[in-house]
């Protein structure tokens, strides 16, 4: 496990903190940490989101496309792709 103050990496899975103050970013969306998955393109993100229950619609936030879906156990999972 590696920790750099913002991200924890455990067996290749990255979990980021909601640390907008630490990063000097404006707070626009969200209020907590979510498990998140990154994909390489908007096209792939749309493919992965197809048929899933979205709890946060696909939205452009700064340099990323962001969406959240609900998994089979009711957890919210974030997916992002670069703009």
CSV table of C-alpha atoms in Angstrom, one decimal:
chain,number,residue,atom,x,y,z
A,1,UNK,CA,0.0,0.0,0.0
A,2,UNK,CA,1.3,3.5,-0.9
A,3,UNK,CA,0.0,6.8,0.4
A,4,UNK,CA,0.9,10.3,-0.9
A,5,UNK,CA,-1.6,12.4,1.1
A,6,UNK,CA,-4.2,12.3,-1.7
A,7,UNK,CA,-4.2,8.8,-3.1
A,8,UNK,CA,-3.9,5.4,-1.6
A,9,UNK,CA,-2.8,2.6,-3.9
A,10,UNK,CA,-3.7,-0.9,-2.9
A,11,UNK,CA,-2.9,-3.7,-5.3
A,12,UNK,CA,-3.2,-1.4,-8.2
A,13,UNK,CA,-6.5,0.2,-7.1
A,14,UNK,CA,-6.4,3.9,-6.5
A,15,UNK,CA,-8.7,5.6,-4.0
A,16,UNK,CA,-8.5,9.4,-4.0
A,17,UNK,CA,-9.5,11.8,-1.2
A,18,UNK,CA,-11.9,14.6,-1.8
A,19,UNK,CA,-9.1,17.1,-1.1
A,20,UNK,CA,-10.0,20.2,-3.1
A,21,UNK,CA,-8.5,22.6,-0.5
A,22,UNK,CA,-5.2,20.7,-0.5
A,23,UNK,CA,-5.1,20.9,-4.3
A,24,UNK,CA,-6.1,24.6,-4.3
A,25,UNK,CA,-9.2,23.8,-6.4
A,26,UNK,CA,-12.6,25.4,-6.3
A,27,UNK,CA,-15.3,23.1,-4.7
A,28,UNK,CA,-18.0,22.6,-7.4
A,29,UNK,CA,-19.4,19.1,-6.9
A,30,UNK,CA,-19.4,16.3,-4.3
A,31,UNK,CA,-18.8,16.0,-0.6
A,32,UNK,CA,-17.0,12.8,0.0
A,33,UNK,CA,-14.7,10.0,-1.3
A,34,UNK,CA,-15.9,7.6,-3.8
A,35,UNK,CA,-14.2,4.6,-5.4
A,36,UNK,CA,-13.4,5.7,-8.9
A,37,UNK,CA,-12.3,4.2,-12.2
A,38,UNK,CA,-10.5,6.1,-15.0
A,39,UNK,CA,-10.9,5.2,-18.6
A,40,UNK,CA,-9.0,6.6,-21.6
A,41,UNK,CA,-11.7,8.3,-23.6
A,42,UNK,CA,-15.2,9.7,-23.6
A,43,UNK,CA,-16.3,7.0,-26.1
A,44,UNK,CA,-15.1,4.2,-23.7
A,45,UNK,CA,-16.7,5.9,-20.8
A,46,UNK,CA,-20.1,6.0,-22.6
A,47,UNK,CA,-19.7,2.3,-23.4
A,48,UNK,CA,-19.0,1.4,-19.8
A,49,UNK,CA,-22.0,3.5,-18.5
A,50,UNK,CA,-24.5,2.1,-21.0
A,51,UNK,CA,-27.3,0.4,-19.2
A,52,UNK,CA,-26.1,1.4,-15.7
A,53,UNK,CA,-28.2,3.4,-13.2
A,54,UNK,CA,-26.6,6.9,-13.0
A,55,UNK,CA,-26.9,8.8,-9.8
A,56,UNK,CA,-24.7,11.7,-11.2
A,57,UNK,CA,-25.1,12.3,-14.9
A,58,UNK,CA,-22.2,12.5,-17.3
A,59,UNK,CA,-20.8,16.1,-16.7
A,60,UNK,CA,-17.7,17.9,-17.8
A,61,UNK,CA,-15.8,19.1,-14.7
A,62,UNK,CA,-12.7,21.1,-15.7
A,63,UNK,CA,-10.5,18.7,-17.7
A,64,UNK,CA,-12.6,15.5,-17.1
A,65,UNK,CA,-15.8,13.9,-17.9
A,66,UNK,CA,-17.3,12.6,-14.7
A,67,UNK,CA,-20.3,10.3,-13.9
A,68,UNK,CA,-21.4,8.2,-11.0
A,69,UNK,CA,-23.3,4.9,-11.2
A,70,UNK,CA,-25.0,2.7,-8.6
A,71,UNK,CA,-23.5,-0.8,-8.3
A,72,UNK,CA,-25.4,-4.0,-7.5
A,73,UNK,CA,-25.1,-3.4,-3.8
A,74,UNK,CA,-26.2,0.3,-3.9
A,75,UNK,CA,-22.8,1.8,-3.7
A,76,UNK,CA,-21.9,4.9,-5.8
A,77,UNK,CA,-18.9,4.5,-8.1
A,78,UNK,CA,-17.3,7.3,-10.0
A,79,UNK,CA,-16.0,7.0,-13.5
A,80,UNK,CA,-13.9,9.6,-15.3
A,81,UNK,CA,-12.3,10.2,-18.7
A,82,UNK,CA,-10.2,13.1,-19.9
A,83,UNK,CA,-11.8,15.8,-22.0
